[in-house]
mmCIF file of C-alpha atoms in Angstrom:
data_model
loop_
_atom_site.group_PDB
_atom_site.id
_atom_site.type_symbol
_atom_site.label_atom_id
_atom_site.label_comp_id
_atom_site.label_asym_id
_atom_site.label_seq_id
_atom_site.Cartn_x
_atom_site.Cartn_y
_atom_site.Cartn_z
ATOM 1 C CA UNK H 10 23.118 -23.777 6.087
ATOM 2 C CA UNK H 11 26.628 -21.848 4.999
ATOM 3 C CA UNK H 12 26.266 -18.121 4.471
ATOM 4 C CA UNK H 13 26.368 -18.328 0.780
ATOM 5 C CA UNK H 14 23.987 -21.208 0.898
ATOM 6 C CA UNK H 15 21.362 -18.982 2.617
ATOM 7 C CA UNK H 16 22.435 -15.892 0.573
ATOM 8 C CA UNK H 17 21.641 -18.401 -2.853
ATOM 9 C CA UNK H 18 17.795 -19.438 -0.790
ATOM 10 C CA UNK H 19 17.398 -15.551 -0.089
ATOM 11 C CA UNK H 20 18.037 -14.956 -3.905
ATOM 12 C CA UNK H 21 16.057 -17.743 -5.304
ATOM 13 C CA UNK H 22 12.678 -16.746 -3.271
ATOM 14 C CA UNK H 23 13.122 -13.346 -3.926
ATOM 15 C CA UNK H 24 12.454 -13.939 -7.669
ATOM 16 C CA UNK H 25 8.906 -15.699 -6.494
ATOM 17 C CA UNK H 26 6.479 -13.296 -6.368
ATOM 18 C CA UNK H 27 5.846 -10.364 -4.485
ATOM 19 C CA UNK H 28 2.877 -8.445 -2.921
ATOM 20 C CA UNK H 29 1.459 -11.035 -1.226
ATOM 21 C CA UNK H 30 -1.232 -10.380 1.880
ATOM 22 C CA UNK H 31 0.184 -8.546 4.036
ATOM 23 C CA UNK H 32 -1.725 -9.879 7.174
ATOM 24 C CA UNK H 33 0.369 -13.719 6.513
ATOM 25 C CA UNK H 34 2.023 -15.451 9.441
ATOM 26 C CA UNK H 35 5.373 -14.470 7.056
ATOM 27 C CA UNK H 36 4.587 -10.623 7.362
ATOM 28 C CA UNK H 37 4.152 -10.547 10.637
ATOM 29 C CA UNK H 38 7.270 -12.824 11.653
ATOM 30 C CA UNK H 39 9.022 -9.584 9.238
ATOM 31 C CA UNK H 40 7.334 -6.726 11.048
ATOM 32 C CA UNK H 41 8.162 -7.963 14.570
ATOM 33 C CA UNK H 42 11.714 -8.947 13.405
ATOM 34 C CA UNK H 43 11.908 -5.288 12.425
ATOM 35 C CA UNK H 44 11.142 -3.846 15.136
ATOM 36 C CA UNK H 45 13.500 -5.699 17.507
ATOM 37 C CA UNK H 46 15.951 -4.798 14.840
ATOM 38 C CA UNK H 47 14.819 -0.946 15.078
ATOM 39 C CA UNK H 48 15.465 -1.380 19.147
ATOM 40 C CA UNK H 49 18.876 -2.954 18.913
ATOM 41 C CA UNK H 50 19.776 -0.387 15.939
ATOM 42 C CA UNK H 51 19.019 2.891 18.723
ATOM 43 C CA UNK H 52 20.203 0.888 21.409
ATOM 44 C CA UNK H 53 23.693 0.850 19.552
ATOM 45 C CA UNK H 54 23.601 4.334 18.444
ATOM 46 C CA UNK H 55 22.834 5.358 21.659
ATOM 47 C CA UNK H 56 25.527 3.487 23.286
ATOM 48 C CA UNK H 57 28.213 4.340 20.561
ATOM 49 C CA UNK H 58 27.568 8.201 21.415
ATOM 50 C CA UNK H 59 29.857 7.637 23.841
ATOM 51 C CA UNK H 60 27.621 9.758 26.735
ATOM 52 C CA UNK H 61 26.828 8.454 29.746
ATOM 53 C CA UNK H 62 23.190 10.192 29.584
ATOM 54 C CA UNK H 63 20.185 7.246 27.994
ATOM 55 C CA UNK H 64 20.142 6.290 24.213
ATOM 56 C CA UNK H 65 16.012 7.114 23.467
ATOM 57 C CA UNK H 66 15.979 3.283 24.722
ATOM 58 C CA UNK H 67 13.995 2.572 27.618
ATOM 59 C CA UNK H 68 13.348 -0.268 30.231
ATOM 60 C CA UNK H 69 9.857 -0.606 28.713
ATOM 61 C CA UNK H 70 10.842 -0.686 24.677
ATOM 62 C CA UNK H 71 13.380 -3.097 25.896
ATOM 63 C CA UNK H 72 10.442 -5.606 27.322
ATOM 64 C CA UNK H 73 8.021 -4.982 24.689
ATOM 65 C CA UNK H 74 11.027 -6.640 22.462
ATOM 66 C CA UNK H 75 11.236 -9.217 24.549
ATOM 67 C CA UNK H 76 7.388 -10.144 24.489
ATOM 68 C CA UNK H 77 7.430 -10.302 20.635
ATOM 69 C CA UNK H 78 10.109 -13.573 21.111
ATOM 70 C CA UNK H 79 7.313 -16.122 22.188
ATOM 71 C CA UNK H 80 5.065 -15.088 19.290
ATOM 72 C CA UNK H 81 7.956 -14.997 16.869
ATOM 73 C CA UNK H 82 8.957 -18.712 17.903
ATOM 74 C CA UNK H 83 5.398 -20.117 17.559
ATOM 75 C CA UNK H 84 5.241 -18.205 14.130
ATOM 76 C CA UNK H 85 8.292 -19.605 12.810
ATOM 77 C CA UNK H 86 7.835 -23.306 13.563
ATOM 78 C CA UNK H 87 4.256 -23.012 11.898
ATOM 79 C CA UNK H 88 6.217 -21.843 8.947
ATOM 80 C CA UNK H 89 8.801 -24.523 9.114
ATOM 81 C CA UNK H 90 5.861 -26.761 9.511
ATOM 82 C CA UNK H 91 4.274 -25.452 6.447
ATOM 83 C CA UNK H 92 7.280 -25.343 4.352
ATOM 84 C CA UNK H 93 8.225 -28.929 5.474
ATOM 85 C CA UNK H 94 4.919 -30.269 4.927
ATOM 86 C CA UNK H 95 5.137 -28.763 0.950
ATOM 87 C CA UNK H 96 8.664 -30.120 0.552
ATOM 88 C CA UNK H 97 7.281 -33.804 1.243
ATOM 89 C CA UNK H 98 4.596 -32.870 -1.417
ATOM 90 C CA UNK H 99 7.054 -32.022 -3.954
ATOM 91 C CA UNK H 100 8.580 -35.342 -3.280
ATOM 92 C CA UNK H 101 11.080 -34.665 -1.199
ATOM 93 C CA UNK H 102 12.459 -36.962 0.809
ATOM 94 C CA UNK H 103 14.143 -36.844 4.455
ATOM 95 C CA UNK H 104 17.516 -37.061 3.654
ATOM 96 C CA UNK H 105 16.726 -33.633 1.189
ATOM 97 C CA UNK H 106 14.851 -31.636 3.596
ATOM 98 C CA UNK H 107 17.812 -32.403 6.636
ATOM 99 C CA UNK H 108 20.115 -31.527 4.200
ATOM 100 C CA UNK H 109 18.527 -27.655 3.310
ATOM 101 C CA UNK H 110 17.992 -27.600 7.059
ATOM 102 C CA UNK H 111 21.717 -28.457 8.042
ATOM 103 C CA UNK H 112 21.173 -31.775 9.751
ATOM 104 C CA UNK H 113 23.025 -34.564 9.453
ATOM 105 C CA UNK H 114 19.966 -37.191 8.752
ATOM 106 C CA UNK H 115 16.534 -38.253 7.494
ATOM 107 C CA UNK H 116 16.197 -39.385 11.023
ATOM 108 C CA UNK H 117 16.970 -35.675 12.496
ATOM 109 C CA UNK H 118 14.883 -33.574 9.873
ATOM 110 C CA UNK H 119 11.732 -36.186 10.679
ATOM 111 C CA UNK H 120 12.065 -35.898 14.222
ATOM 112 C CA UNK H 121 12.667 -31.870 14.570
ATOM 113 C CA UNK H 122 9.414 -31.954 12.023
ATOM 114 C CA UNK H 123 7.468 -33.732 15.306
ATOM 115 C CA UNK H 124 8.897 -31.896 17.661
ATOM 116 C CA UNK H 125 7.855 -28.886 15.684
ATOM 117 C CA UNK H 126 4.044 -30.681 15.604
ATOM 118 C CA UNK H 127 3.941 -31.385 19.338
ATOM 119 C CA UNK H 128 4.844 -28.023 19.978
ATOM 120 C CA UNK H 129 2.191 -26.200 17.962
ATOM 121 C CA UNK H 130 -0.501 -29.021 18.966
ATOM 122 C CA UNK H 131 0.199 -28.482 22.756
ATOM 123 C CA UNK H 132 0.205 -24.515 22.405
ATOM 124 C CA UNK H 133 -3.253 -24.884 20.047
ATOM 125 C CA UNK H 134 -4.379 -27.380 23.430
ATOM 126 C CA UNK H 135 -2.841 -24.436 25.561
ATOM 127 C CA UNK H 136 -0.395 -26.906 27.202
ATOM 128 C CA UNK H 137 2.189 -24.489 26.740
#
């Protein structure tokens, strides 16, 4: 999806509305977002200070990021999932939903939606 395209999607659901619970798959996916965003935003400060000395960043804030990246992924493809899944009950078809995903084809957007199915089934199985 282009930059403004995503900037025009960003626009649009912001007018939907607001205060939903905050315990949702979607706040969570925003809360850990934020805080690898928080890490990366001291990281940079730190390292733009130009000293040598350490940035407030440490080993272990760095791997606590990196733990929330497994979650994160499951989280988002059960919200792809979802949103997919409401799409085709709207009536939309393949070639629409790989088109608002930036694929080339109904074939593409149908098989990243089972991909996205296995996955979840085989971590709900604990395969992965």
């Amino acid at each position: 999806m282009a930059r403004d395209s995503r900037q025009q999607a960003r626009e649009r659901l912001s007018l939907l509305a607001a205060g939903g619970d905050e315990s949702t798959v979607a706040s969570r996916v925003e809360q850990d977002a934020s805080l690898v965003g928080r890490l990366l935003a001291a990281a940079a400060v730190g390292g733009a200070s130009g000293h040598d000395g350490p940035s407030g960043v440490v080993p272990d804030d760095v791997g606590a990021a990196l733990g929330l990246f497994e979650a994160l992924r499951e989280e988002l493809d059960r919200l792809e999932t979802q949103v997919v899944i409401e799409a085709r009950r709207c009536g939309m078809d393949w070639r629409q939903i790989a088109g608002y995903q930036g694929l080339n084809s109904s074939q593409a957007a149908s098989q990243r939606y089972q991909r996205l199915m296995t996955r979840l089934e085989e971590i709900r199985q604990g395969v992965r």
